[in-house]
XYZ file of C-alpha atoms in Angstrom:
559
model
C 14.771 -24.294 5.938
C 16.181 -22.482 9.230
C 16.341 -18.507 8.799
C 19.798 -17.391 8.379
C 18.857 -14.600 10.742
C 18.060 -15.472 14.707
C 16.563 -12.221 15.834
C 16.319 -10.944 19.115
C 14.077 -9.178 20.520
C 12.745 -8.117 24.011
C 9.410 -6.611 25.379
C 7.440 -6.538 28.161
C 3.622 -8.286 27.589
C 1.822 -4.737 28.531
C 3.720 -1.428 29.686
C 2.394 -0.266 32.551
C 1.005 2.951 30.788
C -0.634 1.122 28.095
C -2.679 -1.481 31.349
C -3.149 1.814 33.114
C -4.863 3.405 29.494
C -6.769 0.514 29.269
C -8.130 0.103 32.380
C -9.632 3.683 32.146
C -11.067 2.927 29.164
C -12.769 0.104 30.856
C -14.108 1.903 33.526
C -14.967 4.865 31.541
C -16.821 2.755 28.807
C -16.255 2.901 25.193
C -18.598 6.332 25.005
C -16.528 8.290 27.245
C -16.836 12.271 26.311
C -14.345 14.738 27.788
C -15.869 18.553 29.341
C -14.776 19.265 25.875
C -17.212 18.892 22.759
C -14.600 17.919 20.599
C -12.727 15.643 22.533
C -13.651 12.111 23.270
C -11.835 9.237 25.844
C -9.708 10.402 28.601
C -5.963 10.905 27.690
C -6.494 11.019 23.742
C -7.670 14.471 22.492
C -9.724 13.134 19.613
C -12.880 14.799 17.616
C -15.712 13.242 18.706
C -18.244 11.883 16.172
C -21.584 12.789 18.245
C -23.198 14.563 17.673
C -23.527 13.817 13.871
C -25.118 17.136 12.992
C -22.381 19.054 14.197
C -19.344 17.018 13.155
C -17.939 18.669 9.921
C -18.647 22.373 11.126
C -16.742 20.970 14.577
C -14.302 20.168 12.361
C -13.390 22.916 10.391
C -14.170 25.489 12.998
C -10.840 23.444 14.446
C -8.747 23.897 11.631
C -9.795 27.478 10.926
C -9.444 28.678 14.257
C -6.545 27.207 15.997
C -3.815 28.154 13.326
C -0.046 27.258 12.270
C 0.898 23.785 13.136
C -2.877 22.758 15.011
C -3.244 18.895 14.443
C -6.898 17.607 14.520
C -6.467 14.277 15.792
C -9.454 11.747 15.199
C -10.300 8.717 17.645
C -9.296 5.302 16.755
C -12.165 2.985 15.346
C -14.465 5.443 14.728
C -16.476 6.479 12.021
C -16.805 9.596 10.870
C -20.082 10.608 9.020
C -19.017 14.129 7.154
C -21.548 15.917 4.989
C -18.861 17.887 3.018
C -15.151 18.507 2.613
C -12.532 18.828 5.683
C -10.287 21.535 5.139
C -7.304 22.328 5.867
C -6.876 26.101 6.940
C -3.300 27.209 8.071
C 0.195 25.939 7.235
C 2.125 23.048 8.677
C -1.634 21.607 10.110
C -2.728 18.241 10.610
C -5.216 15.494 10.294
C -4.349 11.704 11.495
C -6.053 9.263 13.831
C -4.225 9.452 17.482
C -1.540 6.846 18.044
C -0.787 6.966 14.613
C -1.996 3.400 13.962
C -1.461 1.857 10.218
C -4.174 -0.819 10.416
C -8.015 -0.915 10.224
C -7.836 0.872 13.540
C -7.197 4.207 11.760
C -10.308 6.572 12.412
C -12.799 6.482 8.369
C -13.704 9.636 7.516
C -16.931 8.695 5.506
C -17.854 10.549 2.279
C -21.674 11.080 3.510
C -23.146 14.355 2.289
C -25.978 14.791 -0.459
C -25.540 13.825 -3.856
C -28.453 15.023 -6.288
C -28.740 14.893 -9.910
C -24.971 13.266 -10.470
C -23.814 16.765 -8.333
C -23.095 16.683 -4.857
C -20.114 15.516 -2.174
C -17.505 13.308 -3.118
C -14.354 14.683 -1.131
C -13.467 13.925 2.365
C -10.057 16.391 2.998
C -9.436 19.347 0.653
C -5.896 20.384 1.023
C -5.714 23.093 -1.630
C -5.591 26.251 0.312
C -3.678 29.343 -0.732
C -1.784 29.198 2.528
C -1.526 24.918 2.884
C 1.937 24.947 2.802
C 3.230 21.618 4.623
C 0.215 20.651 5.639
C -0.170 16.655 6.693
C -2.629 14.026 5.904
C -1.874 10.924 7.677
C -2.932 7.527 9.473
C -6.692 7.513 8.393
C -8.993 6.279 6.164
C -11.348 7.566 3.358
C -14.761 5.950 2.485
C -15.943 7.413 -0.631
C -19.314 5.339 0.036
C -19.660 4.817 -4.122
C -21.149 1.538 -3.377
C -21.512 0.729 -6.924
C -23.685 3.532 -8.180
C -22.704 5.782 -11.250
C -19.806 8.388 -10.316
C -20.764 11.687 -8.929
C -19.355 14.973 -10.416
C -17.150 16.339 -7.777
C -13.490 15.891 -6.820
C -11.635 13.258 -5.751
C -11.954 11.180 -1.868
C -9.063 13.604 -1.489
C -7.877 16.735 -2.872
C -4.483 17.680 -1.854
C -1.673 20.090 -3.550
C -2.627 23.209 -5.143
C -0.477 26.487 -5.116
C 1.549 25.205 -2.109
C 5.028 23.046 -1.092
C 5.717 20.184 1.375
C 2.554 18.409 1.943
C 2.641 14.750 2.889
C 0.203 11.856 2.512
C 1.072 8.864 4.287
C -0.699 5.977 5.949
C -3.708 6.713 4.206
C -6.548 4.281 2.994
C -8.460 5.894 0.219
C -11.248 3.686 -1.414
C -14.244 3.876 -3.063
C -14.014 7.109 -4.659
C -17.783 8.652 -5.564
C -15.884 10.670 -8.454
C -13.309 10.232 -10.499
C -9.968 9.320 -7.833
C -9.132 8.204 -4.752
C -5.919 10.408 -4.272
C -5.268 14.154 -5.957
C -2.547 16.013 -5.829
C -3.258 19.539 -7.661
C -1.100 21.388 -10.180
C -2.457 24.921 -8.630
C -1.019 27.464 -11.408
C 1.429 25.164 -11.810
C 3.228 25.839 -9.215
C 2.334 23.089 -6.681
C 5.627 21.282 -5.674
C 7.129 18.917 -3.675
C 4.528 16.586 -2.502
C 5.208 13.219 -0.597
C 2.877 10.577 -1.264
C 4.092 7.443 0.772
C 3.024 4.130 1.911
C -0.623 4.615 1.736
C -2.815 1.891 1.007
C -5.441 2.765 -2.099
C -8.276 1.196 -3.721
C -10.782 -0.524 -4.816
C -11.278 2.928 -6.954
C -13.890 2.865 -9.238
C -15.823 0.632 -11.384
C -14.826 -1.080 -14.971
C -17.869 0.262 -16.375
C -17.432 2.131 -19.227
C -16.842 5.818 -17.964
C -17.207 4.488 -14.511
C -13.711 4.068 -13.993
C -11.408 5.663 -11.137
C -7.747 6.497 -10.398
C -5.947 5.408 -8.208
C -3.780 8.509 -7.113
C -3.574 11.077 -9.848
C -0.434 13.075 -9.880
C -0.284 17.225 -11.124
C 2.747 18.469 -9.339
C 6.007 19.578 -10.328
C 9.398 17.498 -7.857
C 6.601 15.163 -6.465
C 7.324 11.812 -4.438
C 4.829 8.969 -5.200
C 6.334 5.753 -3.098
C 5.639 2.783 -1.303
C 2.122 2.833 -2.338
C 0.143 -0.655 -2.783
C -2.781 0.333 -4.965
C -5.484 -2.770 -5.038
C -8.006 -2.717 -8.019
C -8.142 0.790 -9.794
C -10.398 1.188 -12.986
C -8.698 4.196 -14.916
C -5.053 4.705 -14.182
C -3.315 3.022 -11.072
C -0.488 6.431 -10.773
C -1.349 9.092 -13.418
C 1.293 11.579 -14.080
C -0.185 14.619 -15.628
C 3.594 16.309 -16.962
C 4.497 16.304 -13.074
C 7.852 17.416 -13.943
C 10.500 16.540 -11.549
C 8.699 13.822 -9.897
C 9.984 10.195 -8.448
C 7.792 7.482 -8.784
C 9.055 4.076 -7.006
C 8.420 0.981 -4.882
C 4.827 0.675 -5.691
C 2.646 -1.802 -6.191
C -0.597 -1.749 -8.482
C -2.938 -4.876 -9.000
C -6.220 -5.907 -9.832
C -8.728 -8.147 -8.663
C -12.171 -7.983 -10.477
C -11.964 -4.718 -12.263
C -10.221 -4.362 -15.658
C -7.824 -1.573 -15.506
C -7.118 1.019 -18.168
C -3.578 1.989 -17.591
C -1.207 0.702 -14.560
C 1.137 3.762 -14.507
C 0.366 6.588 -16.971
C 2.274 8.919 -18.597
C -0.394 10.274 -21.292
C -1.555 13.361 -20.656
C -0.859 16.692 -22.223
C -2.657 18.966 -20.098
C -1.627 20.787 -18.404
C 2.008 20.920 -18.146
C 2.264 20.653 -22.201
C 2.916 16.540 -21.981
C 6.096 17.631 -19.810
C 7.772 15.074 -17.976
C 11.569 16.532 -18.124
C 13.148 14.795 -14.829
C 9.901 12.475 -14.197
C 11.558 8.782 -12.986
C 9.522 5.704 -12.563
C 11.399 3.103 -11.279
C 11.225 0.034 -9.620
C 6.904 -0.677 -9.280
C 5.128 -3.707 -9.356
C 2.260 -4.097 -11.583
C 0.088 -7.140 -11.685
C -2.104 -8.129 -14.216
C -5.023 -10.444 -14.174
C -4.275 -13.447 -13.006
C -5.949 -17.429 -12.815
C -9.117 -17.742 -10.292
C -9.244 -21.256 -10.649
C -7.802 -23.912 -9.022
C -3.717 -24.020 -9.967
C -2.244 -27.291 -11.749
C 0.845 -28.327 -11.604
C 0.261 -29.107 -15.429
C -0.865 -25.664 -16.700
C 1.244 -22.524 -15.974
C -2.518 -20.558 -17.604
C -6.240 -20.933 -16.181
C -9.772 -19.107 -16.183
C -10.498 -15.652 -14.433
C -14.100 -15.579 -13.110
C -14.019 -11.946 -14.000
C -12.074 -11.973 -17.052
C -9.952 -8.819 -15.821
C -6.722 -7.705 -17.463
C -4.560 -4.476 -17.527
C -5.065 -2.833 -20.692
C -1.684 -1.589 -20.894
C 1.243 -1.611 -18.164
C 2.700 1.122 -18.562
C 1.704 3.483 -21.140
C 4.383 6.710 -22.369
C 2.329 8.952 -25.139
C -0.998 10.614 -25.359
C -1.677 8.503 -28.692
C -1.837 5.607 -26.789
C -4.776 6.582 -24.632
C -6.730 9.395 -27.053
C -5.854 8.824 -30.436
C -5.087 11.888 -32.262
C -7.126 14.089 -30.216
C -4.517 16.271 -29.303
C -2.595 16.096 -32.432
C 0.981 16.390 -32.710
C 1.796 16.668 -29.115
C 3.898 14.235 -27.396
C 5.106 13.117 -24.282
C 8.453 14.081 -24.039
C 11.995 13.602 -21.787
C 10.695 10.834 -18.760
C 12.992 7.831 -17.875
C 11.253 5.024 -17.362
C 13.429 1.929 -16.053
C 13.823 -1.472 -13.813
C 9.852 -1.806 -13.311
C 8.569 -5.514 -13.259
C 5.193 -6.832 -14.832
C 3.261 -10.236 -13.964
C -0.317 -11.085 -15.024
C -2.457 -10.758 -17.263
C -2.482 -7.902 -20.064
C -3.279 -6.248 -23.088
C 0.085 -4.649 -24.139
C 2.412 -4.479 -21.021
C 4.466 -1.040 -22.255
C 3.417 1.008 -24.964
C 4.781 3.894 -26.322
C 3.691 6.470 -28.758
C 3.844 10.125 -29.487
C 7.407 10.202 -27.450
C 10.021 12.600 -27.250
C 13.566 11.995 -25.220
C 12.366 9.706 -23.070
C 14.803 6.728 -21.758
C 13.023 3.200 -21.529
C 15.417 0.730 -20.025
C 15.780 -2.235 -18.435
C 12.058 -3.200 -17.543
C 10.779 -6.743 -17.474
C 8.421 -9.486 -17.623
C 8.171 -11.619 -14.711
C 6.830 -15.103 -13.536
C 3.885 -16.071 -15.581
C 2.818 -13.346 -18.129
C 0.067 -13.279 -20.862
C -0.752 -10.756 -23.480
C -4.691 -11.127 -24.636
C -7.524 -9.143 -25.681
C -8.810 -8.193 -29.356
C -10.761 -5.509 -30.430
C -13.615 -3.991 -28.695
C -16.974 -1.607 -29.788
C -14.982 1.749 -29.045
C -12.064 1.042 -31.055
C -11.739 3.431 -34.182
C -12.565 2.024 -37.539
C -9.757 4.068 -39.106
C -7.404 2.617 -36.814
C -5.303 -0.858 -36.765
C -5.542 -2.414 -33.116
C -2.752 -4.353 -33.098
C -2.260 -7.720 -31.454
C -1.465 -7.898 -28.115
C 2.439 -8.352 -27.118
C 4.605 -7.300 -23.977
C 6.151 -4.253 -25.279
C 4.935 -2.805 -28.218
C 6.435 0.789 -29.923
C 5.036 3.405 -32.872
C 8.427 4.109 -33.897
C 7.161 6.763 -36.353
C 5.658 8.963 -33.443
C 8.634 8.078 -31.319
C 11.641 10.196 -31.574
C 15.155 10.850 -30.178
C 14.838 8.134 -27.349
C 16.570 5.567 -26.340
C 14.556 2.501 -25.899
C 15.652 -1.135 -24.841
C 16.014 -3.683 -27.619
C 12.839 -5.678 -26.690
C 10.243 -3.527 -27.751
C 7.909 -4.693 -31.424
C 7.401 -1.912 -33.901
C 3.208 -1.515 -35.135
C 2.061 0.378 -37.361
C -0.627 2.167 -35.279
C -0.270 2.882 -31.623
C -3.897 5.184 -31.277
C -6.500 4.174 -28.735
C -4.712 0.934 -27.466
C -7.164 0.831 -24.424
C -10.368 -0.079 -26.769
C -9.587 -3.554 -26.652
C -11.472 -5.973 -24.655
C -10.487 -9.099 -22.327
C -11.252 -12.550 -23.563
C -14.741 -13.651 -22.429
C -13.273 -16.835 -20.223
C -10.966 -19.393 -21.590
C -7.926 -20.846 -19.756
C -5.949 -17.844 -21.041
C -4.905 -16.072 -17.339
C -1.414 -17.027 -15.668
C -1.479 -18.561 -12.081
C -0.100 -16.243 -9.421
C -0.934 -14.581 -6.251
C -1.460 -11.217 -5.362
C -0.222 -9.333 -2.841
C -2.275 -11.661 -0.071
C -1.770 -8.968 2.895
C -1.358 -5.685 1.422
C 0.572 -3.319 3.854
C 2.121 0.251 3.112
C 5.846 -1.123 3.712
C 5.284 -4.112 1.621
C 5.600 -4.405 -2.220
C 5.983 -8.411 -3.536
C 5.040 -10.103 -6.866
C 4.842 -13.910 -6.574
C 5.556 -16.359 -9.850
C 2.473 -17.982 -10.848
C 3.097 -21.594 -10.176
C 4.426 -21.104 -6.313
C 6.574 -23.775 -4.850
C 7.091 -26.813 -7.020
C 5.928 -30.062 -5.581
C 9.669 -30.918 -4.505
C 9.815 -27.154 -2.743
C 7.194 -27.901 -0.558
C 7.973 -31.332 0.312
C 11.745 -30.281 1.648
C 9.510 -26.993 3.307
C 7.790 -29.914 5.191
C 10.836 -31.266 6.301
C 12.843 -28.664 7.044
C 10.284 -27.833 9.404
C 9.747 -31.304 11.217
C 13.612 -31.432 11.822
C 13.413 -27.906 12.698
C 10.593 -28.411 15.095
C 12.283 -31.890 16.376
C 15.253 -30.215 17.291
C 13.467 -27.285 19.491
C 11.982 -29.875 21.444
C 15.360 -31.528 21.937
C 16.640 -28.145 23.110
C 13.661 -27.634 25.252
C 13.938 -30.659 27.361
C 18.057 -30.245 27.950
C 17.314 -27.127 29.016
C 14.324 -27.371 31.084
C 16.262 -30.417 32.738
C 19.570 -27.997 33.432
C 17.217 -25.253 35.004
C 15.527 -28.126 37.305
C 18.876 -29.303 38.500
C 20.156 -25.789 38.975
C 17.024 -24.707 40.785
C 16.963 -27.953 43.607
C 20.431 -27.014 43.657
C 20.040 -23.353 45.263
C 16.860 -25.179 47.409
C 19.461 -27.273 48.909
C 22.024 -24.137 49.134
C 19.221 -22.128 50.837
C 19.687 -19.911 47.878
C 16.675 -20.002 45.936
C 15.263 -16.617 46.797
C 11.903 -15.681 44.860
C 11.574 -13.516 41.834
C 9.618 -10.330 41.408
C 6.788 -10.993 39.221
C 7.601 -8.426 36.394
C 7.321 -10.702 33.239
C 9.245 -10.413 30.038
C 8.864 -12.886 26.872
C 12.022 -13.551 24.419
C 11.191 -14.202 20.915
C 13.624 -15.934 18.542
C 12.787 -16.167 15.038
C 14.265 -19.553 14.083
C 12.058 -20.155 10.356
C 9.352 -18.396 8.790
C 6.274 -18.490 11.049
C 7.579 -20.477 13.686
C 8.904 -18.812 17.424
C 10.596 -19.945 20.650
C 8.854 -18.199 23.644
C 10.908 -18.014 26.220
C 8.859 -16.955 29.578
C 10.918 -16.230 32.666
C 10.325 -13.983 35.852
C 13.512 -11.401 35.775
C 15.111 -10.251 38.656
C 14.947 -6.661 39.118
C 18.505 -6.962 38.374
C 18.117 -7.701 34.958
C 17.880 -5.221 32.650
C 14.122 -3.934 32.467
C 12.357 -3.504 28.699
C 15.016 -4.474 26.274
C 17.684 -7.014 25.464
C 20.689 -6.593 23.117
C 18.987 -6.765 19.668
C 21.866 -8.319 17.184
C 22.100 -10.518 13.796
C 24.317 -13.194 15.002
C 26.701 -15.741 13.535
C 26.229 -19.093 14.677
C 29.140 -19.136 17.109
C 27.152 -15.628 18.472
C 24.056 -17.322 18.985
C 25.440 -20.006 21.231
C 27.377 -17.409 23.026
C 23.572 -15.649 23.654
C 21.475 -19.045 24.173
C 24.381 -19.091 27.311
C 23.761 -16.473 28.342
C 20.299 -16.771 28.172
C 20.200 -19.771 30.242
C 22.880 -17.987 32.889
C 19.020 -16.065 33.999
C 17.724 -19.485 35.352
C 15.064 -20.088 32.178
C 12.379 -22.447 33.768
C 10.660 -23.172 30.158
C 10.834 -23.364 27.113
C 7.550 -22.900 25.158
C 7.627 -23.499 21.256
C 4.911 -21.975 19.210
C 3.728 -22.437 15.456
C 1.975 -19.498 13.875
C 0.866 -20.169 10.227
């Protein structure tokens, strides 16, 4: 089917500072050091990784000594081998990767220091400071260089928040955490607040072995901002809220690949803002179960998992449901928790317990759900496990809430995370995962995909589609032919600087029109109007287009 949309857009194929950049590099070589010791390639003042010996006291002699506002900015794709934490030293500081890249071009700070007796290094930045206020962690990456052995007592990959206000986390990949998270934001004396964590790309995080398990970002902080975050393959929680009153949780995504995970978003702990979570909103996030690893049928909406991976619970509201009655009476008490989706594979896809005031409304099951697992080795003999369902409720331990209708009363709601994920069977819906993970992205696909009749009138659309751009390109490329022996015969056909610019229409999904053509100098350099345009518009633009002598038309398929 044709987009709806034609956009336009204009750029030139390589600014002239960019080829000038570039070049330098080129002559300089990839190894290029400035007169300075910290600074590496000409034109980017970046931390250079060499030597190794001296790279984390470089570091933080940086950050200690150069004050309010200082920004340490590391070299793009490069590696660098720290033997304990970065940190942060003065308000309103930095530390990001030059250019501010989101990609795997973002500089890796890599978790490399001793580790002896299950002590030793396990955090890259340490943000914590009595005098962090504002400080900004952004555009890099975090290699917590686990590698699959047993965690390592320590903090997190990094430790952020504290007694302090305004920091921001963004752009950040955190993965493979050698303790027990790959993002922490720090309650201080409780009086950490308003921390943004945005569009940062976590995980894996963690192993499924019993007590091997990770977060993905763990939460302490009162008026917090947890968004846009796609969190692949935690072990332990995906977002844990410790109380965190105040804060906004939306528009993220958590999934799994071959790790079982605990808890997608949790809401379970009492310490240590008392089970707190007055003005705590989670709204709008993606979690995705398990899902099929074999091939899809058109016959069977369920299949096997090589792993056998599920969530253990979706979202769980109540300390009950992840410690039993180890705390007691306490409860969770006065979050809203609304208009979040669930796909996959799970144990119980909500459940609360031990609840006070909280608002649960409007969340939902979509695509191809299952709800499986039975009870495993850890689970209390005292207790009732009971069966797995999509929203499941203690109503005795629940009070003055308001809770949608969906929701099954049990009897017990202690310990639901003891169960354990079938071992195989065709018991795992078909669906897809977010296949390119970015920061600004946060999708759920159904677990069949396009129906056989979908994809045949995909394949057509697209032939006529691509039918008629030809059509278009040879009326075109004829008009410009005629046009240009016309100003030959005129004496008018002067030549054209050789400043190129490309034209890029979007007519479908993954298919372009690239338009090359030599501009006068006349024309306006760098940009041309940008607009969503009716159809009458569009003509009115392809006219205009073609009033600049367009000499071809070159149609490209990408995907």
């Amino acid at each position: 089917m044709l987009a709806n949309v034609v956009a336009l857009s204009y750029a030139h194929d390589l600014t002239l500072a960019a080829t000038d950049h570039n070049k330098r590099l080129r002559e300089r070589g990839p190894l290029y050091h400035s007169s300075s010791n910290l600074l590496r390639r000409d034109g980017a003042d970046c931390v250079s990784p060499d030597p190794a010996n001296t790279l984390t006291d470089r570091m933080n002699i940086a950050l200690n000594s150069s004050g309010d506002g200082f920004v340490l900015s590391l070299c793009q794709n490069t590696q660098y081998l720290i033997q304990s934490p970065i940190y942060f030293a003065a308000p309103n500081q930095e530390i990001s990767t030059v250019g501010y890249p989101s990609g795997e071009e973002r500089a890796i700070l890599v978790v490399n220091g001793p580790v002896f007796n299950g002590s030793g290094h396990t955090t890259a930045v340490d943000g914590t400071c009595p005098n962090c206020n504002g400080v900004k962690l952004r555009n890099i990456q975090i290699n917590g260089t686990r590698g699959g052995a047993s965690p390592t007592n320590g903090g997190a990959n990094i430790e952020m928040g504290g007694a302090n206000s305004g920091q921001l986390i963004e752009y950040v990949h955190s993965f493979d955490p050698r303790s027990w998270s790959c993002l922490h934001i720090a309650e201080g004396s409780l009086n950490c607040n308003n921390v943004i964590v945005q569009n940062n790309d976590i995980g894996p995080c963690g192993s499924d072995v019993f007590q091997e398990w990770a977060d993905g970002i763990s939460v302490s902080c009162r008026s917090a901002i947890v968004r846009n975050n796609m969190i692949k393959n935690p072990t332990d929680g995906g977002i844990v809220l410790f109380g965190s009153p105040g804060t906004l949780v939306e528009n993220n995504t958590i999934w799994i690949l071959n790790n079982t995970l605990l808890g997608g978003i949790n809401m379970v702990d009492v310490l240590p803002f008392g089970g707190d979570y007055s003005g705590v909103v989670v709204q709008n996030n993606t979690i995705i179960g398990g899902l099929a690893t074999d091939s899809d049928s058109d016959e069977q909406s369920k299949g096997e998992n090589i792993d056998d991976v599920i969530i253990k619970i979706g979202i769980a509201i109540g300390p009950h449901t992840w410690f039993g009655d180890e705390f007691g009476a306490n409860r969770s008490s006065s979050g809203i928790v609304r208009d979040n989706i669930l796909t996959g594979a799970f144990g119980y896809g909500m459940a609360i317990t031990s609840a006070t005031n909280f608002t649960v409304e409007n969340n939902t099951l979509v695509g191809n759900t299952s709800f499986i697992g039975s009870r495993g080795p850890n689970c209390s003999t005292t207790d009732v496990t009971p069966i797995p369902a999509p929203f499941v409720i203690d109503p005795v331990n629940v009070t003055s809430s308001t809770i949608q209708n969906n929701f099954q009363d049990i009897p017990d709601g202690n310990g639901l995370t003891c169960i354990l994920p079938p071992d195989g069977g065709d018991y795992w819906p078909y669906g897809g995962n977010p296949s390119s993970p970015s920061p600004s992205s946060s999708t759920a696909t159904s677990s069949n995909g396009l129906s056989g009749g979908a994809k045949a009138g995909l394949a057509i659309g697209i032939i006529l589609a691509v039918l008629a751009i030809a059509a278009l390109t040879y009326y075109i490329r004829r008009w410009a032919l005629r046009k240009q022996a016309l100003r030959a015969a005129n004496g008018r056909a002067g030549s054209h600087p050789i400043s190129h610019y490309y034209l890029s229409l979007t007519v479908f999904p993954h298919a372009w029109i690239i338009i090359s053509h030599p501009f006068d100098r006349n024309c306006p350099h760098g940009r041309f109007p940008s607009a969503t345009l009716s159809s009458r518009s569009e003509r009115r633009y392809l006219l205009h287009l073609v009033s600049y002598d367009l000499p071809r038309l070159i149609v490209v398929m990408d995907g």
